[in-house]
Tab-separated table of C-alpha atoms and ligand atoms in Angstrom:
chain	number	residue	atom	x	y	z
A	1	MET	CA	0.000	0.000	0.000
A	2	THR	CA	1.423	3.357	-0.927
A	3	SER	CA	1.703	5.797	1.903
A	4	THR	CA	1.590	9.516	1.706
A	5	ILE	CA	2.147	12.385	4.112
A	6	CYS	CA	-0.744	14.195	5.797
A	7	PRO	CA	-0.439	17.879	4.890
A	8	LYS	CA	-1.904	18.837	8.280
A	9	CYS	CA	0.088	16.822	10.827
A	10	GLY	CA	2.920	15.542	8.652
A	11	ASN	CA	2.409	11.878	9.629
A	12	ASP	CA	2.522	9.003	7.206
A	13	THR	CA	-0.935	7.812	6.167
A	14	SER	CA	-2.321	5.306	3.712
A	15	VAL	CA	-5.720	6.976	3.363
A	16	LEU	CA	-6.616	10.597	2.842
A	17	LEU	CA	-10.095	11.749	3.943
A	18	SER	CA	-10.973	15.155	2.544
A	19	GLY	CA	-7.238	15.592	1.882
A	20	VAL	CA	-6.015	14.843	5.442
A	21	CYS	CA	-5.187	11.725	7.463
A	22	ARG	CA	-7.820	9.793	9.387
A	23	GLU	CA	-6.840	11.257	12.796
A	24	CYS	CA	-6.881	14.824	11.535
A	25	PHE	CA	-10.185	14.237	9.741
A	26	PHE	CA	-12.019	12.872	12.793
A	27	GLN	CA	-10.495	15.478	15.144
A	28	ASN	CA	-13.027	18.090	14.174
A	29	PHE	CA	-15.599	15.832	12.581
A	30	VAL	CA	-19.227	16.335	13.428
A	31	LEU	CA	-21.521	13.594	12.150
A	32	ALA	CA	-24.848	15.187	12.989
A	33	GLN	CA	-26.266	18.386	14.347
A	34	LEU	CA	-29.588	19.086	16.003
A	35	PRO	CA	-30.764	22.289	17.710
A	36	GLN	CA	-31.258	21.888	21.460
A	37	VAL	CA	-34.782	23.258	21.274
A	38	LEU	CA	-37.240	22.696	18.461
A	39	GLN	CA	-40.685	24.084	17.880
A	40	ALA	CA	-43.454	21.956	16.446
A	41	ARG	CA	-46.341	24.051	15.145
A	42	ILE	CA	-49.495	22.009	15.067
A	43	CYS	CA	-53.113	22.841	14.439
A	44	ALA	CA	-55.141	22.459	17.608
A	45	THR	CA	-58.228	21.511	15.588
A	46	CYS	CA	-57.094	19.069	12.914
A	47	GLY	CA	-53.575	18.097	14.043
A	48	ALA	CA	-51.842	19.312	10.875
A	49	ARG	CA	-48.180	20.308	11.134
A	50	PHE	CA	-46.577	23.445	9.750
A	51	THR	CA	-43.400	22.670	7.888
A	52	ARG	CA	-41.403	24.401	5.157
A	53	GLY	CA	-43.954	27.148	4.809
A	54	ARG	CA	-47.091	25.049	4.608
A	55	TRP	CA	-49.518	22.951	6.614
A	56	ILE	CA	-49.635	19.225	6.032
A	57	ASP	CA	-51.890	16.590	7.537
A	58	GLU	CA	-50.328	14.394	10.181
A	59	TYR	CA	-51.870	11.458	11.980
A	60	ASP	CA	-50.804	11.860	15.606
A	61	SER	CA	-48.613	14.004	17.826
A	62	GLU	CA	-45.900	11.350	18.080
A	63	THR	CA	-45.506	11.490	14.292
A	64	VAL	CA	-45.408	15.281	14.481
A	65	VAL	CA	-42.550	15.087	17.009
A	66	LEU	CA	-40.606	12.530	14.957
A	67	LYS	CA	-41.014	14.497	11.744
A	68	THR	CA	-40.047	17.766	13.438
A	69	ILE	CA	-36.791	16.132	14.590
A	70	GLU	CA	-36.135	14.554	11.198
A	71	ASP	CA	-36.615	17.925	9.507
A	72	ALA	CA	-34.202	19.657	11.905
A	73	LEU	CA	-31.534	16.956	11.954
A	74	SER	CA	-28.586	17.605	9.670
A	75	ILE	CA	-26.183	14.786	8.930
A	76	HIS	CA	-22.742	15.143	7.354
A	77	GLU	CA	-23.053	14.800	3.610
A	78	ALA	CA	-20.262	12.232	3.381
A	79	ALA	CA	-22.131	9.835	5.689
A	80	GLU	CA	-23.382	6.554	4.235
A	81	ASP	CA	-25.502	3.677	5.567
A	82	ILE	CA	-27.216	6.103	7.941
A	83	GLU	CA	-29.441	4.785	10.691
A	84	VAL	CA	-31.346	7.182	12.913
A	85	CYS	CA	-33.057	6.092	16.087
A	86	ILE	CA	-35.316	8.650	17.766
A	87	ASN	CA	-36.663	8.027	21.222
A	88	PRO	CA	-39.152	10.710	22.275
A	89	ARG	CA	-40.699	11.082	25.717
A	90	GLN	CA	-43.618	13.322	26.494
A	91	LEU	CA	-42.928	15.525	29.502
A	92	THR	CA	-46.016	17.730	29.422
A	93	PRO	CA	-48.812	18.055	26.850
A	94	HIS	CA	-46.707	20.760	25.238
A	95	MET	CA	-43.207	19.398	25.658
A	96	TYR	CA	-41.222	16.367	24.564
A	97	ARG	CA	-37.616	15.340	25.079
A	98	ALA	CA	-35.960	13.076	22.600
A	99	GLU	CA	-32.703	11.142	22.466
A	100	VAL	CA	-31.410	10.716	18.951
A	101	LYS	CA	-28.789	8.168	17.977
A	102	ILE	CA	-27.189	8.248	14.560
A	103	VAL	CA	-25.069	5.394	13.237
A	104	ALA	CA	-23.326	5.794	9.892
A	105	ARG	CA	-20.174	5.127	7.926
A	106	ILE	CA	-17.669	7.610	6.633
A	107	GLN	CA	-15.451	6.101	3.936
A	108	GLY	CA	-16.173	2.683	5.426
A	109	GLU	CA	-15.317	3.851	8.943
A	110	PRO	CA	-18.189	3.373	11.472
A	111	VAL	CA	-19.181	6.534	13.332
A	112	THR	CA	-21.921	7.233	15.831
A	113	SER	CA	-23.398	10.321	17.387
A	114	GLU	CA	-25.803	10.752	20.269
A	115	LEU	CA	-27.812	13.931	20.546
A	116	SER	CA	-30.780	15.152	22.486
A	117	THR	CA	-33.342	17.847	21.945
A	118	GLU	CA	-36.432	19.375	23.433
A	119	ILE	CA	-39.569	19.806	21.339
A	120	ARG	CA	-42.019	22.523	22.270
A	121	VAL	CA	-45.446	21.974	20.802
A	122	ILE	CA	-47.138	25.167	19.741
A	123	ARG	CA	-50.837	24.819	19.099
A	124	GLU	CA	-52.435	27.204	16.671
A	125	SER	CA	-55.052	27.173	13.941
A	126	CYS	CA	-54.012	26.081	10.463
A	127	GLU	CA	-55.044	27.947	7.349
A	128	ARG	CA	-57.765	25.433	6.575
A	129	CYS	CA	-59.293	25.383	10.077
A	130	SER	CA	-59.265	29.148	10.401
A	131	ARG	CA	-60.936	29.408	7.008
A	132	VAL	CA	-63.556	26.823	7.974
A	133	SER	CA	-64.312	28.504	11.298
A	134	GLY	CA	-64.394	31.909	9.616
A	135	GLY	CA	-66.960	30.721	7.086
A	136	TYR	CA	-64.597	31.354	4.188
A	137	PHE	CA	-65.696	30.175	0.767
A	138	GLU	CA	-64.595	30.642	-2.818
A	139	GLY	CA	-67.655	29.318	-4.508
A	140	ILE	CA	-71.145	27.891	-4.232
A	141	ILE	CA	-72.416	24.713	-5.791
A	142	GLN	CA	-76.140	24.905	-6.427
A	143	ILE	CA	-77.546	21.450	-6.953
A	144	ARG	CA	-80.892	21.490	-8.738
A	145	ALA	CA	-82.704	19.133	-11.063
A	146	THR	CA	-83.915	19.737	-14.597
A	147	GLU	CA	-87.687	20.401	-14.763
A	148	ARG	CA	-88.264	18.842	-11.350
A	149	ILE	CA	-87.213	18.958	-7.699
A	150	PRO	CA	-84.337	16.695	-6.631
A	151	THR	CA	-85.459	13.814	-4.442
A	152	GLU	CA	-84.224	13.369	-0.861
A	153	ASN	CA	-82.491	10.206	-1.941
A	154	GLU	CA	-80.668	11.986	-4.748
A	155	LEU	CA	-79.469	14.738	-2.417
A	156	ASP	CA	-78.210	12.081	0.018
A	157	VAL	CA	-76.341	10.437	-2.847
A	158	CYS	CA	-74.921	13.857	-3.818
A	159	MET	CA	-73.712	14.434	-0.257
A	160	ARG	CA	-72.012	11.042	-0.260
A	161	ILE	CA	-70.242	11.908	-3.539
A	162	VAL	CA	-69.259	15.309	-2.071
A	163	ASP	CA	-67.741	13.703	1.050
A	164	MET	CA	-65.866	11.122	-0.977
A	165	THR	CA	-64.500	13.746	-3.376
A	166	ILE	CA	-63.356	15.989	-0.505
A	167	ASP	CA	-61.665	13.026	1.213
A	168	ARG	CA	-59.945	12.061	-2.004
A	169	MET	CA	-58.699	15.602	-2.633
A	170	ARG	CA	-57.508	15.949	0.932
A	171	ALA	CA	-55.649	12.650	0.717
A	172	LYS	CA	-53.869	14.086	-2.313
A	173	GLY	CA	-52.750	17.072	-0.231
A	174	ASP	CA	-55.382	19.639	-1.237
A	175	ARG	CA	-56.136	20.996	2.231
A	176	LEU	CA	-58.423	23.723	0.940
A	177	ALA	CA	-60.985	21.233	-0.275
A	178	PHE	CA	-63.718	21.621	2.346
A	179	ILE	CA	-67.368	22.561	2.735
A	180	THR	CA	-68.082	25.598	4.896
A	181	ASP	CA	-71.827	25.336	4.843
A	182	THR	CA	-74.577	23.151	3.457
A	183	ILE	CA	-78.057	24.527	2.950
A	184	ARG	CA	-80.979	22.354	1.920
A	185	SER	CA	-83.887	24.174	0.385
A	186	LYS	CA	-87.051	23.286	-1.468
A	187	GLU	CA	-85.233	23.598	-4.783
A	188	GLY	CA	-82.228	21.512	-3.821
A	189	LEU	CA	-78.913	21.941	-2.088
A	190	ASP	CA	-76.371	24.776	-1.782
A	191	LEU	CA	-72.806	23.938	-0.833
A	192	TYR	CA	-70.310	26.621	0.161
A	193	ILE	CA	-66.915	25.363	-0.918
A	194	GLY	CA	-63.392	26.220	0.243
A	195	SER	CA	-61.784	26.207	-3.178
A	196	ILE	CA	-62.893	26.624	-6.777
A	197	ASN	CA	-60.886	23.554	-7.686
A	198	SER	CA	-62.849	21.405	-5.250
A	199	GLY	CA	-66.132	22.735	-6.709
A	200	ARG	CA	-65.120	21.595	-10.161
A	201	HIS	CA	-64.115	18.152	-8.918
A	202	ILE	CA	-67.367	17.712	-7.005
A	203	CYS	CA	-69.583	18.676	-9.966
A	204	LYS	CA	-67.610	16.358	-12.254
A	205	ALA	CA	-67.950	13.472	-9.814
A	206	ILE	CA	-71.717	13.999	-9.447
A	207	SER	CA	-72.353	14.149	-13.190
A	208	GLU	CA	-70.252	11.055	-13.780
A	209	GLU	CA	-72.070	9.073	-11.140
A	210	ILE	CA	-75.703	10.167	-11.421
A	211	GLY	CA	-75.710	12.234	-14.582
A	212	GLY	CA	-76.471	15.868	-15.187
A	213	THR	CA	-74.437	18.830	-16.344
A	214	PHE	CA	-72.885	21.875	-14.710
A	215	SER	CA	-71.848	25.385	-15.638
A	216	GLU	CA	-69.709	27.982	-13.886
A	217	SER	CA	-70.345	31.683	-13.560
A	218	PRO	CA	-67.945	34.027	-11.795
A	219	SER	CA	-69.048	37.105	-9.923
A	220	LEU	CA	-66.814	39.869	-8.603
A	221	PHE	CA	-66.628	39.607	-4.855
A	222	GLY	CA	-64.117	42.281	-3.903
A	223	GLN	CA	-60.460	43.181	-4.010
A	224	ARG	CA	-57.482	41.887	-2.127
A	225	ASP	CA	-53.979	43.348	-2.502
A	226	GLY	CA	-55.151	45.212	-5.585
A	227	LYS	CA	-56.345	41.997	-7.223
A	228	GLU	CA	-59.956	41.334	-8.070
A	229	ILE	CA	-61.432	38.411	-6.178
A	230	TYR	CA	-64.075	36.323	-7.861
A	231	ARG	CA	-66.409	33.775	-6.462
A	232	ILE	CA	-67.750	31.067	-8.700
A	233	THR	CA	-71.278	29.760	-8.752
A	234	PHE	CA	-71.479	26.212	-10.025
A	235	SER	CA	-74.939	25.383	-11.375
A	236	MET	CA	-75.223	21.649	-11.087
A	237	ARG	CA	-78.292	20.361	-12.933
A	238	LEU	CA	-79.270	16.799	-12.174
A	239	PRO	CA	-80.861	14.955	-15.106
A	240	ARG	CA	-84.571	15.113	-15.876
A	241	PHE	CA	-85.075	11.445	-15.046
A	242	THR	CA	-84.116	9.258	-12.114
A	243	PRO	CA	-83.824	5.475	-11.840
A	244	GLY	CA	-87.286	3.927	-11.725
A	245	ASP	CA	-88.842	6.569	-13.964
A	246	ILE	CA	-90.721	5.294	-16.990
A	247	ILE	CA	-90.214	7.378	-20.106
A	248	THR	CA	-91.430	7.311	-23.656
A	249	ILE	CA	-88.805	7.894	-26.281
A	250	GLY	CA	-89.875	7.565	-29.898
A	251	ASN	CA	-92.348	4.692	-29.732
A	252	ARG	CA	-90.503	2.881	-26.975
A	253	LYS	CA	-91.369	2.779	-23.313
A	254	VAL	CA	-88.359	2.477	-21.086
A	255	VAL	CA	-87.719	2.023	-17.376
A	256	VAL	CA	-84.696	4.160	-16.452
A	257	LYS	CA	-82.085	2.086	-14.682
A	258	HIS	CA	-79.115	4.422	-14.450
A	259	MET	CA	-78.294	8.017	-15.287
A	260	GLY	CA	-74.644	8.844	-15.775
A	261	LYS	CA	-72.874	9.916	-18.907
A	262	LYS	CA	-75.629	7.933	-20.641
A	263	LEU	CA	-79.132	6.862	-19.801
A	264	THR	CA	-79.511	3.119	-19.524
A	265	GLY	CA	-82.748	1.272	-19.018
A	266	THR	CA	-85.001	-1.582	-19.974
A	267	ASP	CA	-87.566	-1.566	-22.744
A	268	LEU	CA	-90.964	-2.368	-21.222
A	269	THR	CA	-92.223	-4.153	-24.329
A	270	ASP	CA	-89.569	-6.844	-24.630
A	271	SER	CA	-87.226	-6.310	-21.638
A	272	SER	CA	-84.376	-5.414	-24.027
A	273	ARG	CA	-81.582	-3.135	-22.920
A	274	PHE	CA	-81.878	0.549	-23.764
A	275	ILE	CA	-79.037	3.047	-23.923
A	276	ALA	CA	-79.048	6.678	-25.030
A	277	THR	CA	-77.001	9.838	-24.708
A	278	GLU	CA	-78.344	12.934	-23.005
A	279	GLU	CA	-78.974	14.535	-26.404
A	280	GLU	CA	-80.957	11.552	-27.597
A	281	THR	CA	-83.259	11.796	-24.593
A	282	ILE	CA	-84.183	15.460	-25.101
A	283	GLN	CA	-87.491	14.423	-26.695
A	284	ALA	CA	-88.212	11.791	-24.039
A	285	LYS	CA	-91.247	12.244	-21.806
A	286	LEU	CA	-91.885	11.061	-18.292
A	287	VAL	CA	-94.977	8.840	-18.221
A	288	GLY	CA	-94.752	7.010	-14.916
A	289	ASN	CA	-92.652	5.368	-12.299
A	290	ILE	CA	-92.249	1.758	-11.268
A	291	LYS	CA	-93.742	2.771	-7.934
A	292	ASP	CA	-97.054	2.882	-9.790
A	293	ALA	CA	-96.864	-0.843	-10.520
A	294	VAL	CA	-99.597	-3.078	-9.137
A	295	ASN	CA	-100.009	-6.820	-8.908
A	296	ALA	CA	-102.226	-8.556	-11.423
A	297	VAL	CA	-103.513	-12.123	-11.572
A	298	LEU	CA	-101.860	-14.339	-14.133
A	299	VAL	CA	-104.699	-16.252	-15.701
A	300	SER	CA	-102.768	-18.482	-18.066
A	301	GLU	CA	-99.429	-18.930	-19.682
A	302	GLU	CA	-99.142	-19.819	-23.358
A	303	GLU	CA	-96.058	-20.439	-25.439
A	304	HIS	CA	-95.547	-16.807	-26.446
A	305	GLU	CA	-98.190	-14.971	-24.473
A	306	LEU	CA	-99.452	-14.456	-20.988
A	307	MET	CA	-103.070	-13.849	-20.171
A	308	ILE	CA	-103.471	-11.376	-17.357
A	309	LEU	CA	-106.444	-10.012	-15.523
A	310	ASP	CA	-106.164	-6.248	-15.896
A	311	PRO	CA	-106.570	-4.919	-12.324
A	312	PHE	CA	-107.909	-1.615	-13.653
A	313	THR	CA	-110.574	-2.883	-16.051
A	314	PHE	CA	-111.014	-6.455	-14.739
A	315	ARG	CA	-110.804	-7.714	-18.285
A	316	THR	CA	-108.294	-10.287	-19.405
A	317	VAL	CA	-105.572	-9.053	-21.691
A	318	ASN	CA	-102.802	-10.823	-23.580
A	319	VAL	CA	-99.254	-9.598	-23.255
A	320	LYS	CA	-96.128	-10.838	-24.965
A	321	LYS	CA	-94.307	-13.367	-22.828
A	322	PRO	CA	-90.804	-12.081	-22.040
A	323	ILE	CA	-87.864	-14.301	-23.022
A	324	GLY	CA	-86.803	-16.373	-20.042
A	325	PHE	CA	-90.081	-15.828	-18.228
A	326	SER	CA	-90.298	-18.061	-15.192
A	327	PRO	CA	-93.717	-19.044	-13.830
A	328	VAL	CA	-94.810	-17.092	-10.780
A	329	GLU	CA	-95.605	-18.978	-7.626
A	330	ASP	CA	-98.563	-17.085	-6.267
A	331	GLU	CA	-99.949	-16.398	-9.760
A	332	GLU	CA	-99.625	-12.669	-9.247
A	333	ILE	CA	-97.423	-10.553	-11.414
A	334	PRO	CA	-96.521	-6.849	-11.188
A	335	VAL	CA	-97.788	-4.781	-14.079
A	336	ILE	CA	-97.859	-1.152	-14.971
A	337	ARG	CA	-100.400	0.702	-17.010
A	338	ILE	CA	-99.208	3.348	-19.425
A	339	ASP	CA	-101.392	5.079	-22.014
A	340	GLU	CA	-104.186	2.520	-21.574
A	341	SER	CA	-101.792	-0.376	-22.168
A	342	LEU	CA	-100.615	-2.925	-19.691
A	343	PHE	CA	-96.930	-3.849	-19.383
A	344	LEU	CA	-95.123	-6.420	-17.290
A	345	LEU	CA	-92.481	-4.989	-15.043
A	346	PRO	CA	-89.031	-6.119	-16.272
A	347	PRO	CA	-87.657	-8.963	-14.112
A	348	GLU	CA	-84.875	-6.888	-12.469
A	349	TRP	CA	-87.472	-4.438	-11.132
A	350	ARG	CA	-89.849	-7.086	-9.862
A	351	LYS	CA	-88.395	-8.378	-6.645
A	352	SER	CA	-86.802	-5.373	-4.978
A	353	GLU	CA	-89.371	-2.708	-5.753
A	354	ILE	CA	-92.701	-4.405	-5.253
B	1	ZN	ZN1	-3.018	14.301	9.876
B	2	ZN	ZN1	-56.369	22.599	11.191
């Protein structure tokens, strides 16, 4: 092994670390540094932690303490194979002490360092919580229905979609996705939203799941720092029809099964599947709902037809036997009357709704 002379102490050495011998290098070497006192800023309401200029969600105060230490700990850049062991103890609700042990290698040489620090927990209100408590909002989502009033069930479904969307956005780090206020009225639902971005996501999620369209209109709200501040009103229009509605479209009569990007349903005449875009259903008319179905007596079953006693006229009528029709046990069968004609309820609507 070739030896060389350390320029600092003049001794012979086989290895140079940062240009000096091993002894000289480790003489003034500091593996890790940690301030003796640290401050952890956490939100008293939601537990978020303030770090590097912003608030981020944290799960518990132990994690907050660990992360605060990790953020403040600086380790020599030449260190490799670093292991950090943090052992925090809570002294008071607002104070922790922690012992920190760092094990690493410098140029293959094992080095350790033991440090300790005190963490003072400062409880305040994060940007999100102070906005929520102050009733701050950037927009309003007005949920209404087209040519009708939204049903209670639909509004419940909307609220579930809203909660899920907010949770999803928050999990992605968008802390300003929140609802300040929810107002139910005769016409529908008004949601006061923390960010315009969240409003857009919510409306998109609703229209994808239960159909409908939305539009945005800004209105000047005021000025801040010389900039004009706008609030956005999102007009969310739920579709004209809801699942269970019976509509006529062209000469077909259809039970609506699902409203989303498209309307899907079942043709009442032959139980075939029906699918149409929103545009294609513009001419459609609402003629009933499966709730209007009543039971009728099945008089006889032929190869292609069923003879039914019309419960409205008490006359027997023949209807086309649906493919795959299975005989009914109690000889009663749900039917619906539309425009003087009697239709069997499609099989998938029979059991659950009657
Ligand atoms: Zn030396
Ligand atoms: Zn908070």
